[in-house]
Amino acid sequence: MDTTGEQQPKTGTESMAGEHDTPTLRVNRTTTGVQARESQLETDLDDPQLYFNRELSHLQFNIRVLEQALDDAHPLLNRLMFLLIFSSNMDEFFEIRVAGLKHQIALGDDTTGADGRLPKAVLSEISQIAHEQIARQYKILNDTLLPALEAQGLRFRRRSQWTQAQKDWVREMFNNEIMPVISPIGLDPSHPFPRLVNKSLNFIVELEGKDAFGRAGGMAILPAPRSLPRLMTLPKELCEEGYSEYVFLSSMIHAHAEELFPGMQVRGCYQFRLTRNADMTVDPEEVSDLASALRGELLARRYGSGVRLEVADNCPEDLINFLLRQFNLEQEDLYRVEGPVNLTRMMAVLGDVDRPEMLYRPFTPGVPKSLKSGSLFNAISKSDILLHHPFQSFTPIEDLLSEAARDPDVLAIKQTLYRTGADSPIVSALVDAASQGKEVTVVIELRARFDEADNLQLASRLQEAGAIVIYGVMAYKTHAKMMHIVRREKGALRHYAHLGTGNYHSKTAKLYTDYSLLTANEALCADVHRVFQQLSGMGRARRIDTLLHAPFTLHERLCEMIDREAQNARKGKRAHIIVKCNSLTEPKLIKALYRASQAGVECDLIIRGMCCLKPGIEGVSENIRVRSIIGRFLEHTRVFHFHNDGKPETWCSSADFMARNMFHRVETCFPLLDKKLATRVRKDLETYLVDNCQSWLLQSDGSYQLQGHGDGAPISAQETLLYAYASKS
């Protein structure tokens, strides 16, 4: 896949590179719109048959990720990357989604979602699908990817394939690097089964003979040291010419397990891994210090209840049953795997291999001309600036904060942080600003899942620099992406703001698609200021005029805008909705879209992950199309476009169409007030709608079909946008 911008892709969307051109892609080409529909018998939109199950839809997204490992349009190492991302996604799926269902069942709670499926039935179907797909994952690895990698000079050596020189090297590594840090644990009345860390690599060992104390052999547990890499690179002089070769830590431990039990015979050594419940719950009524409570929960997460057991496929049945009993798990929780149980750790090879031809070609993100020289404040004061990451650089956001930190005329900076590393340029700029005496207020969401430890660390760093750190609102996660800067200009205060759909994280900004709006618009900046006041203070919300704001106005206004399109369609006017977000699960929004479809509104939904709406149902959703784009970049933009009787409105948001975003989080949704920017974003959306390379269309039975281009020209939305916005230098 050529994504360097060196050659122009033949997509028919060439003119989108110019911000002011008229759109070349038209989804609805009718001039008069749809015809008003005759009144119909009212459909019960609460019927569970109209909804997909949320967890099963989530599982389908993970399967679409796995499919990328078979797509030779991706470079070979990136195909391996997708297979490993599937592993990581499934880990989280079990840690959170499956764990939640198990907890619900344990409590005897038969509460169902809009789909009406009971938790036990959902869990049973998840088990069936997950077993099939995880087995398929290992088959893809063993039968497709590893042979293809070996053909390209990358070999993963099994023990049976080691040369004598390699065996000698492994023995030396074992004696010098592994033996000193590994701690075998014999199982007997004085050595009960150890408490194993979530997702850690372990071995169960069968022993025969007697040890130094005369104890008869039985079983032992070997926890692999977490400090050691799971994949080790063989020295070049030990590799076959033209090859880079690797051995797994698990193979090295297998080969020398007997040395850990001198005088005894190892009858068998089998790797296993336990996945635990990793969800964190903090009761807002019982917590006086959120940071301290989360530190305790982080420790507990490592030892939550078991939800899945992975074991080597050759492990004997009696040892498997023993492990299942230890972790209070059933046969359906068991996953036999033909390979390493911790595949995600193979991701290290992507950074180790110097084979650029086997990876996506690098590109230089574009930077608008207005931001290439002079003060960023001057550029933003002249007009709103919209950046589309990763095709356009995230650096201007970091540069704006750095300039604000140095500028003596900047008086105050306010910032929300959800997922941001403690050593990021964003945090460094905030630290510099606070150190120089500026008023710096940072709202940090400590409960961003799996980033809690990093967020506690960056909170401490900011507090030490003198910044005011707020942990948001106890019962609501602060998910909004906002920055507010107050600057003195010509004797008056001028306000600047950044609003985004993604996190303030420079690494993910190179991998996730997101929009960033830099603005000095008085109305938008005033609303951002009011939201920050609401987060840091007490009292009722002040009037927020331009932004939509969860948990207060966002859900209601979205329903109203969807209903407005339906009203226009009933009058025979053209009506069109485009929604792009990560997930669509909130029932009232789904019902609003169903009503719009019934009225004749054309609804194009670009939903990357979970979707509980069923498209293509006669009389309900035949005017709704749902597609999922899976490609090089993780689609993360949240954009809502409404035709609005020829007066189009385009909104960007931090929120998905989910109940948690609408009712349990602090979110912002901002309009693109500059018509040129709104037109540009609509053209971006239309590019996604004609993608025939990486677009999966949701069917009414819940399956997804990859859209092919047949005899037509291939159109990849991500490549098209990369060509349009990335640097051509």
XYZ file of C-alpha atoms in Angstrom:
729
model
C 0.000 0.000 0.000
C 1.624 3.215 -1.179
C 0.775 5.963 1.306
C 3.681 8.304 0.776
C 1.901 10.715 -1.504
C 4.537 10.148 -4.203
C 1.894 9.002 -6.661
C -1.628 10.215 -6.790
C -4.171 7.452 -6.102
C -6.831 7.058 -8.765
C -9.816 7.742 -6.593
C -11.810 10.383 -8.385
C -11.404 12.634 -5.344
C -8.363 14.593 -6.403
C -9.947 17.989 -5.896
C -10.502 17.405 -2.176
C -6.969 18.599 -1.462
C -8.155 22.160 -1.942
C -10.202 23.445 0.951
C -12.372 25.704 -1.177
C -13.178 23.436 -4.131
C -16.706 22.227 -4.731
C -17.184 18.612 -3.655
C -16.694 15.999 -6.354
C -18.321 13.159 -4.424
C -22.080 13.209 -4.089
C -23.771 10.471 -2.134
C -27.348 11.601 -2.808
C -27.589 12.902 -6.371
C -31.319 13.565 -6.353
C -32.276 17.199 -6.898
C -35.616 17.186 -5.129
C -34.950 14.732 -2.349
C -37.081 11.750 -1.343
C -40.829 11.636 -1.667
C -43.003 11.916 1.408
C -44.032 8.452 2.603
C -47.604 7.382 3.080
C -48.564 6.857 6.714
C -47.839 3.318 7.843
C -48.871 1.132 10.700
C -46.693 2.158 13.607
C -43.768 -0.204 14.262
C -42.783 -1.032 17.836
C -39.274 0.400 17.906
C -38.681 -1.210 21.310
C -38.908 -4.677 19.747
C -35.712 -6.539 20.776
C -35.556 -8.018 17.273
C -34.513 -4.564 16.021
C -31.261 -4.507 18.024
C -27.945 -6.322 17.928
C -26.301 -7.338 21.180
C -23.586 -4.912 22.213
C -21.008 -7.478 23.322
C -21.446 -9.661 20.250
C -21.115 -6.583 18.039
C -17.903 -5.689 19.879
C -16.620 -9.191 19.154
C -17.415 -8.719 15.461
C -15.196 -5.624 15.394
C -12.293 -7.649 16.776
C -12.864 -10.232 14.046
C -12.676 -7.496 11.387
C -9.294 -6.534 12.840
C -8.144 -10.153 12.586
C -9.238 -10.227 8.932
C -6.562 -7.624 8.171
C -3.898 -10.270 8.887
C -5.064 -12.047 5.725
C -5.196 -8.930 3.544
C -2.070 -8.821 1.380
C -2.787 -5.159 0.604
C -1.066 -4.539 3.949
C 2.717 -5.022 4.235
C 3.664 -8.332 5.815
C 4.836 -7.061 9.197
C 1.720 -4.918 9.468
C -0.379 -8.003 8.841
C 1.398 -9.557 11.825
C 0.666 -6.364 13.756
C -3.089 -6.705 13.095
C -3.011 -10.304 14.324
C -1.300 -9.161 17.528
C -3.735 -6.248 17.949
C -6.516 -8.844 17.789
C -4.828 -10.570 20.763
C -4.621 -7.314 22.691
C -8.242 -6.470 21.878
C -9.392 -9.893 22.995
C -7.484 -9.555 26.251
C -9.388 -6.356 27.018
C -12.652 -7.917 25.819
C -12.275 -10.704 28.374
C -10.960 -8.411 31.123
C -13.903 -6.010 30.834
C -16.826 -7.299 28.743
C -16.735 -11.012 29.611
C -15.811 -10.215 33.217
C -18.813 -7.889 33.433
C -21.191 -10.558 32.150
C -19.792 -13.126 34.596
C -20.192 -10.667 37.458
C -23.767 -9.933 36.400
C -24.597 -13.640 36.317
C -22.957 -14.203 39.718
C -25.219 -11.511 41.188
C -28.274 -13.175 39.663
C -28.927 -10.061 37.615
C -30.887 -10.872 34.440
C -31.058 -7.286 33.241
C -30.911 -7.168 29.459
C -30.054 -4.548 26.897
C -32.341 -3.357 24.113
C -31.730 -6.678 22.321
C -33.355 -8.635 25.156
C -30.614 -11.290 25.305
C -30.033 -12.807 28.741
C -26.429 -12.592 30.066
C -26.003 -16.401 30.106
C -27.072 -16.699 26.469
C -24.725 -13.887 25.433
C -21.827 -15.432 27.351
C -22.450 -18.804 25.724
C -22.406 -17.312 22.221
C -19.296 -15.277 23.012
C -17.539 -18.474 24.109
C -18.436 -20.255 20.877
C -17.312 -17.395 18.625
C -14.184 -16.594 20.642
C -13.027 -20.228 20.588
C -13.463 -20.359 16.817
C -11.682 -17.077 16.173
C -8.774 -17.624 18.567
C -8.148 -21.041 16.996
C -8.320 -19.335 13.608
C -5.854 -16.678 14.783
C -3.214 -19.310 15.611
C -3.864 -21.085 12.319
C -3.264 -17.797 10.461
C -0.065 -17.283 12.449
C 1.301 -20.792 11.971
C 0.132 -21.567 8.437
C 0.245 -18.158 6.771
C 2.244 -15.438 8.501
C 5.213 -17.350 9.943
C 5.952 -19.136 6.633
C 5.589 -15.843 4.754
C 7.929 -14.101 7.213
C 10.461 -16.916 6.919
C 10.346 -16.586 3.137
C 11.323 -12.939 3.661
C 14.210 -13.777 6.006
C 12.512 -13.537 9.415
C 12.500 -16.849 11.248
C 11.075 -17.795 14.644
C 13.070 -20.861 15.702
C 11.310 -23.701 17.478
C 13.360 -25.857 19.885
C 13.427 -28.717 17.409
C 15.045 -26.388 14.846
C 17.919 -25.072 16.998
C 21.441 -25.716 15.722
C 24.098 -26.838 18.213
C 25.543 -23.314 18.308
C 22.109 -21.904 19.024
C 21.536 -24.482 21.776
C 24.813 -23.429 23.397
C 23.805 -19.755 23.224
C 20.382 -20.504 24.734
C 22.022 -22.469 27.568
C 24.347 -19.574 28.347
C 21.461 -17.091 28.277
C 19.425 -19.351 30.531
C 22.218 -19.725 33.075
C 23.182 -16.038 33.086
C 19.898 -14.174 32.504
C 16.959 -16.452 33.333
C 18.046 -18.822 36.109
C 19.032 -16.026 38.535
C 15.612 -14.330 38.365
C 13.173 -17.240 38.026
C 11.493 -18.662 41.141
C 9.981 -22.148 40.814
C 7.209 -22.840 43.307
C 6.640 -26.471 44.339
C 3.045 -27.276 45.278
C 2.566 -29.005 48.630
C 0.758 -28.213 51.906
C 3.381 -25.609 52.845
C 3.499 -24.152 49.346
C -0.088 -23.465 48.233
C -0.922 -22.448 44.696
C 0.614 -18.998 44.156
C -1.351 -15.846 43.354
C -0.519 -15.164 39.712
C -0.589 -11.736 38.122
C -3.178 -10.999 35.429
C -2.014 -12.097 31.929
C 1.403 -13.230 33.167
C 3.237 -16.087 31.449
C 3.464 -19.178 33.658
C 4.310 -22.865 33.378
C 2.854 -25.856 35.161
C 5.480 -28.580 35.608
C 5.008 -32.296 36.319
C 7.834 -33.707 38.452
C 9.039 -37.191 39.372
C 11.520 -38.173 42.089
C 12.439 -36.636 45.449
C 13.949 -33.271 46.254
C 16.716 -32.395 48.750
C 14.241 -32.548 51.652
C 12.906 -35.936 50.649
C 9.640 -34.555 49.330
C 8.090 -36.643 46.571
C 7.652 -34.975 43.225
C 4.308 -33.686 42.092
C 3.662 -30.341 40.518
C 5.331 -26.960 40.444
C 4.509 -23.551 39.004
C 7.081 -21.474 37.119
C 6.130 -17.801 36.749
C 8.168 -16.322 33.878
C 10.041 -13.202 35.043
C 8.081 -10.152 33.858
C 11.357 -8.253 33.468
C 12.520 -10.493 30.616
C 11.459 -10.081 26.965
C 9.212 -12.843 25.629
C 11.104 -12.825 22.346
C 14.896 -12.789 22.056
C 17.015 -12.006 19.015
C 19.684 -14.541 18.135
C 23.155 -13.092 17.449
C 23.724 -12.568 13.739
C 26.669 -14.979 13.650
C 24.324 -17.780 14.813
C 21.718 -17.095 12.142
C 21.529 -18.616 8.716
C 22.890 -16.191 6.133
C 20.236 -13.722 5.027
C 18.022 -14.373 8.052
C 17.120 -12.561 11.252
C 16.160 -15.200 13.801
C 14.267 -15.175 17.102
C 13.578 -17.588 19.946
C 10.773 -17.401 22.474
C 11.493 -17.122 26.188
C 8.956 -19.916 26.691
C 11.057 -22.237 24.497
C 14.183 -21.400 26.472
C 12.472 -22.203 29.767
C 11.015 -25.419 28.336
C 14.457 -26.527 27.148
C 16.079 -26.096 30.558
C 13.232 -26.663 33.023
C 15.010 -29.671 34.575
C 17.887 -27.450 35.681
C 15.439 -25.662 37.969
C 14.642 -28.948 39.756
C 18.035 -30.686 40.252
C 17.842 -34.381 40.995
C 14.264 -34.639 39.744
C 12.805 -35.589 36.408
C 10.549 -33.157 34.558
C 7.802 -35.231 32.964
C 6.140 -32.249 31.353
C 6.283 -28.457 31.233
C 3.337 -26.528 29.809
C 2.757 -22.806 29.441
C -0.476 -21.168 30.571
C -1.877 -17.702 31.136
C -4.798 -16.491 33.237
C -6.872 -13.468 32.234
C -8.528 -11.766 35.190
C -11.332 -9.273 35.695
C -9.565 -5.919 35.263
C -12.510 -3.551 35.582
C -12.220 -0.959 38.321
C -15.091 0.264 40.448
C -14.923 3.233 42.762
C -18.022 4.077 44.802
C -18.390 7.897 44.706
C -20.258 7.864 48.032
C -17.448 6.066 49.844
C -14.391 7.831 48.439
C -12.916 10.983 49.909
C -9.671 10.898 47.893
C -10.046 9.578 44.346
C -6.286 9.330 43.708
C -5.710 7.182 46.801
C -8.700 4.983 46.004
C -7.461 4.368 42.459
C -3.991 3.410 43.666
C -5.633 0.658 45.715
C -7.806 -0.436 42.801
C -4.777 -0.633 40.491
C -3.207 -3.214 42.796
C -6.462 -5.154 43.012
C -6.762 -5.215 39.194
C -3.710 -7.483 38.952
C -5.502 -10.132 41.028
C -9.165 -9.946 40.014
C -11.265 -13.069 39.563
C -10.291 -15.335 36.664
C -12.267 -15.150 33.413
C -10.164 -17.096 30.868
C -7.450 -19.764 30.967
C -5.115 -20.206 27.990
C -2.945 -23.334 27.935
C -0.586 -25.007 25.504
C -2.505 -27.402 23.270
C -0.394 -30.391 24.423
C -1.126 -29.905 28.134
C -2.587 -33.115 29.685
C -6.247 -33.116 30.696
C -5.554 -33.736 34.399
C -3.300 -30.673 34.641
C -5.852 -28.543 32.806
C -8.619 -29.634 35.185
C -6.347 -28.874 38.120
C -5.789 -25.317 36.822
C -9.488 -24.793 36.122
C -10.299 -25.755 39.710
C -7.651 -23.395 41.066
C -9.183 -20.467 39.195
C -12.864 -21.464 39.619
C -13.317 -21.689 35.857
C -15.361 -23.993 33.608
C -14.476 -25.844 30.406
C -15.959 -23.038 28.285
C -13.400 -20.671 29.857
C -10.523 -22.832 28.582
C -8.616 -21.943 25.406
C -6.051 -24.440 24.074
C -3.580 -22.611 21.839
C -1.054 -23.871 19.323
C 1.757 -21.439 20.059
C 2.775 -18.821 22.639
C -0.050 -17.949 25.050
C 1.010 -14.306 25.143
C 1.093 -13.357 21.463
C 0.835 -9.623 22.116
C 4.436 -9.607 23.355
C 5.528 -10.491 19.805
C 4.855 -6.837 18.972
C 8.484 -6.203 19.952
C 9.624 -7.641 16.633
C 8.065 -4.683 14.768
C 10.502 -2.313 16.432
C 13.458 -4.664 16.175
C 13.399 -5.453 12.468
C 15.100 -3.052 10.073
C 13.042 -4.015 7.048
C 11.199 -0.869 5.888
C 9.912 -2.651 2.779
C 7.861 -4.901 5.078
C 6.123 -2.015 6.836
C 3.900 0.868 5.820
C 5.885 3.571 4.091
C 6.522 6.529 6.404
C 4.989 9.897 5.617
C 5.371 13.458 6.851
C 2.128 14.880 8.267
C 1.063 18.097 6.582
C 1.004 21.516 8.252
C -1.232 24.336 6.935
C 0.710 27.267 5.486
C -0.791 29.633 8.047
C 0.928 27.689 10.860
C 4.371 27.377 9.312
C 5.767 30.742 10.367
C 5.112 33.445 12.911
C 3.002 33.341 16.034
C 0.335 30.680 16.243
C -1.843 33.152 18.108
C -1.719 35.512 15.127
C -2.709 32.726 12.743
C -5.601 31.522 14.889
C -6.878 35.055 15.493
C -7.393 35.496 11.734
C -9.527 32.411 11.137
C -10.433 29.018 12.543
C -7.932 26.272 11.675
C -8.919 22.624 11.367
C -6.378 19.794 11.452
C -7.104 16.217 10.435
C -4.717 13.866 12.240
C -2.658 11.840 11.463
C -2.667 13.111 7.879
C -1.941 16.555 9.330
C 0.482 17.126 12.155
C -0.417 17.188 15.849
C 2.687 19.295 16.498
C 0.858 22.660 16.173
C -1.203 21.756 19.260
C 1.983 21.114 21.227
C 3.614 24.231 19.754
C 0.642 26.373 20.773
C 1.012 25.284 24.393
C 4.790 25.794 24.272
C 4.327 29.292 22.852
C 1.713 30.036 25.510
C 4.093 28.861 28.240
C 6.815 31.282 27.022
C 4.570 34.221 26.127
C 4.546 36.868 28.887
C 1.128 38.059 27.665
C -0.514 34.682 28.371
C -2.175 34.803 31.778
C -3.968 31.474 32.114
C -4.151 28.023 30.542
C -6.820 25.420 31.167
C -6.602 21.886 29.805
C -8.370 18.534 29.984
C -6.254 15.389 29.899
C -7.736 11.914 29.406
C -5.001 9.738 27.885
C -1.646 11.525 27.944
C 1.746 10.149 28.962
C 3.433 11.851 31.905
C 6.491 12.645 29.749
C 4.536 14.108 26.815
C 5.317 17.538 25.271
C 1.816 18.648 26.313
C 2.536 17.998 29.983
C 6.028 19.514 29.712
C 4.545 22.743 28.315
C 1.970 22.877 31.117
C 4.740 22.309 33.674
C 6.789 25.138 32.104
C 3.798 27.474 32.154
C 3.047 26.728 35.811
C 6.721 27.097 36.741
C 6.713 30.573 35.186
C 3.835 31.666 37.362
C 0.972 31.388 34.893
C -2.418 30.258 36.133
C -2.519 26.639 34.953
C -5.555 24.472 35.664
C -5.614 20.882 34.472
C -8.630 18.577 34.649
C -7.196 15.044 34.655
C -9.476 12.057 34.287
C -7.760 9.530 36.519
C -10.184 6.769 35.536
C -9.249 6.526 31.835
C -9.211 2.725 31.576
C -5.711 1.179 31.609
C -4.128 4.664 31.762
C -4.864 5.238 35.451
C -1.245 4.755 36.576
C 0.110 7.184 33.947
C -2.515 9.754 34.884
C -1.652 9.534 38.582
C 1.988 10.103 37.662
C 1.323 13.131 35.465
C -0.990 14.601 38.126
C 1.879 14.484 40.610
C 4.252 16.084 38.112
C 1.861 18.964 37.430
C 1.109 19.545 41.090
C 4.819 19.727 41.901
C 5.177 22.460 39.253
C 2.424 24.520 40.829
C -0.494 23.714 38.538
C -3.987 23.371 39.929
C -5.009 19.763 39.287
C -8.662 18.753 39.356
C -9.940 15.209 39.018
C -13.185 16.220 37.339
C -16.614 15.237 38.636
C -16.760 12.104 40.734
C -19.742 10.419 39.082
C -18.850 11.520 35.530
C -15.689 10.838 33.568
C -14.284 13.976 31.947
C -13.887 12.828 28.351
C -14.077 16.238 26.636
C -10.934 17.368 24.761
C -10.519 21.082 25.461
C -7.822 23.690 25.895
C -8.449 27.333 26.851
C -5.842 30.099 26.787
C -6.319 33.665 28.034
C -3.944 36.261 26.553
C -3.674 40.009 27.021
C -3.681 41.818 23.674
C -3.760 45.610 23.261
C -5.005 46.138 26.787
C -7.859 43.625 26.520
C -8.186 39.893 27.171
C -8.377 37.614 24.125
C -9.451 33.995 24.381
C -8.179 31.029 22.355
C -9.380 27.438 22.404
C -8.639 24.012 21.065
C -11.423 21.457 20.719
C -10.792 17.935 19.501
C -12.251 14.509 18.900
C -9.159 12.705 20.216
C -6.739 12.684 23.117
C -3.774 14.963 23.768
C -1.328 12.175 23.009
C 1.414 12.674 20.427
C 1.855 8.937 19.756
C -1.776 8.061 19.146
C -2.110 11.243 17.055
C 0.110 9.435 14.520
C -2.105 6.337 14.522
C -5.681 7.564 15.139
C -7.791 9.719 12.837
C -9.041 12.784 14.721
C -10.027 16.396 14.138
C -8.549 19.393 15.975
C -10.133 22.840 15.833
C -8.030 25.860 16.785
C -10.230 28.897 17.261
C -10.483 32.387 18.666
C -14.227 32.541 18.009
C -15.694 34.473 20.922
C -18.812 32.331 21.296
C -16.934 29.025 21.229
C -14.215 30.276 23.580
C -16.807 31.635 26.001
C -18.526 28.255 26.112
C -15.242 26.416 26.657
C -14.504 28.806 29.525
C -17.919 28.077 31.076
C -17.419 24.320 30.846
C -14.081 24.635 32.655
C -15.747 26.767 35.348
C -18.382 24.088 35.728
C -15.732 21.379 36.146
C -13.634 23.274 38.673
C -16.398 24.919 40.692
C -19.837 24.157 42.067
C -23.343 25.353 41.235
C -25.656 24.953 38.282
C -24.494 25.115 34.677
C -24.331 28.565 33.184
C -25.932 28.970 29.781
C -23.794 27.385 27.091
C -24.924 28.765 23.765
C -22.805 27.286 20.970
C -21.394 23.997 22.207
C -23.462 20.919 22.932
C -22.544 19.535 26.285
C -23.008 16.104 27.905
C -24.552 15.134 30.214
C -26.830 18.177 29.755
C -27.760 19.118 26.169
C -25.940 16.788 23.785
C -28.317 13.823 23.715
C -31.482 15.915 23.486
C -30.141 18.115 20.688
C -28.873 15.151 18.652
C -32.322 13.569 18.845
C -33.856 16.897 17.806
C -31.526 17.265 14.807
C -32.286 13.713 13.669
C -36.029 14.374 14.065
C -35.658 17.632 12.111
C -34.343 15.665 9.134
C -37.330 13.325 9.452
C -39.747 16.269 9.401
C -38.097 17.618 6.244
C -38.329 14.214 4.563
C -42.037 13.974 5.363
C -42.497 17.293 3.545
C -40.843 15.814 0.453
C -37.581 17.677 0.954
C -34.154 16.176 0.576
C -32.942 14.830 3.925
C -29.589 13.251 4.695
C -27.679 12.341 7.857
C -24.062 11.219 8.068
C -22.814 10.025 11.450
C -19.226 8.897 11.975
C -18.238 7.606 15.397
C -16.684 4.635 17.155
C -19.821 3.006 18.547
C -23.607 3.250 18.222
C -25.406 1.593 21.137
C -27.716 4.177 22.778
C -31.342 3.041 22.258
C -33.039 6.461 22.020
C -30.622 7.642 19.347
C -31.126 4.367 17.469
C -34.898 4.828 17.635
C -34.525 8.400 16.356
C -32.535 7.068 13.383
C -35.188 4.385 12.783
C -37.898 7.070 12.733
C -35.807 9.118 10.320
C -35.407 6.125 8.018
C -39.149 5.458 8.137
C -39.718 9.060 7.096
C -37.394 8.611 4.124
C -34.172 10.159 5.402
C -31.020 8.746 3.825
C -28.816 7.773 6.794
C -25.163 6.919 6.216
C -23.503 5.683 9.393
C -19.746 5.097 9.594
C -19.390 3.102 12.813
C -15.965 1.593 13.436
C -16.845 -0.738 16.295
C -20.025 -1.681 18.141
C -23.332 -1.074 16.390
C -26.626 -2.216 17.926
C -28.750 -0.758 15.102
C -29.985 -3.223 12.460
C -29.888 -1.748 8.954
C -31.926 -2.862 5.981
C -35.126 -3.900 7.800
C -38.153 -3.226 5.639
C -40.402 -0.543 7.043
C -37.836 0.405 9.698
C -34.281 0.860 8.470
C -34.138 0.262 4.724
C -32.766 3.804 4.304
C -29.899 3.216 6.735
C -26.466 2.002 5.648
C -23.814 1.128 8.231
C -20.167 0.667 7.305
C -17.002 0.087 9.299
C -13.634 1.288 7.995
C -10.662 -0.816 9.146
C -7.254 0.153 7.808
C -3.800 1.437 8.547
C -5.120 4.069 10.962
C -7.638 3.600 13.754
C -10.749 5.566 12.793
C -11.509 7.779 15.782
C -13.196 10.951 14.479
C -16.701 11.671 15.718
C -18.558 13.792 13.149
C -22.296 14.421 12.743
C -23.576 15.990 9.515
C -27.181 17.075 8.872
C -28.444 18.345 5.508
C -30.983 20.593 7.306
C -33.016 21.621 4.255
C -30.011 23.024 2.411
C -28.565 24.813 5.455
C -26.141 22.057 6.459
C -24.748 21.666 9.949
C -21.553 19.757 10.701
C -20.520 18.967 14.262
C -17.399 17.314 15.697
C -17.423 15.713 19.115
C -15.530 13.831 21.784
C -18.615 11.638 22.269
C -19.818 8.429 20.689
C -23.487 7.463 20.319
C -23.375 5.516 23.595
C -25.277 5.889 26.849
C -22.062 6.373 28.825
C -21.044 9.316 26.617
C -24.455 10.932 26.659
C -25.332 10.533 30.333
C -22.262 9.555 32.377
C -19.421 11.621 30.930
C -18.514 15.240 30.429
C -18.368 15.645 26.649
C -18.355 18.481 24.153
C -19.739 18.666 20.638
C -18.724 21.701 18.608
C -20.093 23.110 15.349
C -17.847 23.960 12.427
C -18.933 27.575 12.016
C -16.572 28.284 9.120
C -18.464 27.059 6.029
C -15.262 26.217 4.167
C -14.114 23.959 6.990
C -17.565 22.355 7.232
C -17.543 21.684 3.471
C -14.085 20.162 3.752
C -15.217 17.790 6.506
C -18.316 16.802 4.553
C -16.069 15.915 1.615
C -13.930 13.820 3.967
C -17.061 11.962 5.072
C -18.154 11.383 1.492
C -14.750 9.899 0.757
C -15.378 7.284 3.436
C -18.760 6.519 1.895
C -17.221 5.499 -1.432
C -14.346 3.461 0.040
C -14.255 0.058 -1.672
C -10.980 -1.246 -0.211
C -11.350 -1.134 3.581
C -15.087 -0.678 4.049
C -17.192 -3.410 5.679
C -20.961 -3.093 5.195
C -23.163 -4.280 8.069
C -25.920 -6.689 7.000
C -29.307 -7.072 8.656
C -28.226 -10.482 10.052
C -25.259 -8.940 11.892
C -22.540 -10.068 9.502
C -20.176 -7.651 7.755
C -19.297 -7.827 4.070
C -16.086 -6.324 2.728
C -16.864 -3.967 -0.152
C -14.883 -4.820 -3.271
C -14.208 -2.541 -6.215
C -14.885 -5.133 -8.903
C -13.891 -3.718 -12.273
C -13.934 -0.142 -10.934
C -11.087 1.894 -9.580
C -10.003 1.018 -6.014
C -10.796 3.808 -3.557
C -9.170 3.787 -0.131
C -10.456 6.638 2.008
C -7.377 6.644 4.221
C -4.966 6.713 1.288
C -6.999 9.441 -0.395
C -6.944 11.593 2.737
C -3.256 10.893 3.210
C -2.573 12.118 -0.309
C -4.805 15.164 0.192
C -3.387 16.380 3.500
C 0.080 14.926 4.116
C 3.208 16.794 3.102
C 4.179 16.333 -0.539
C 7.836 17.169 0.072
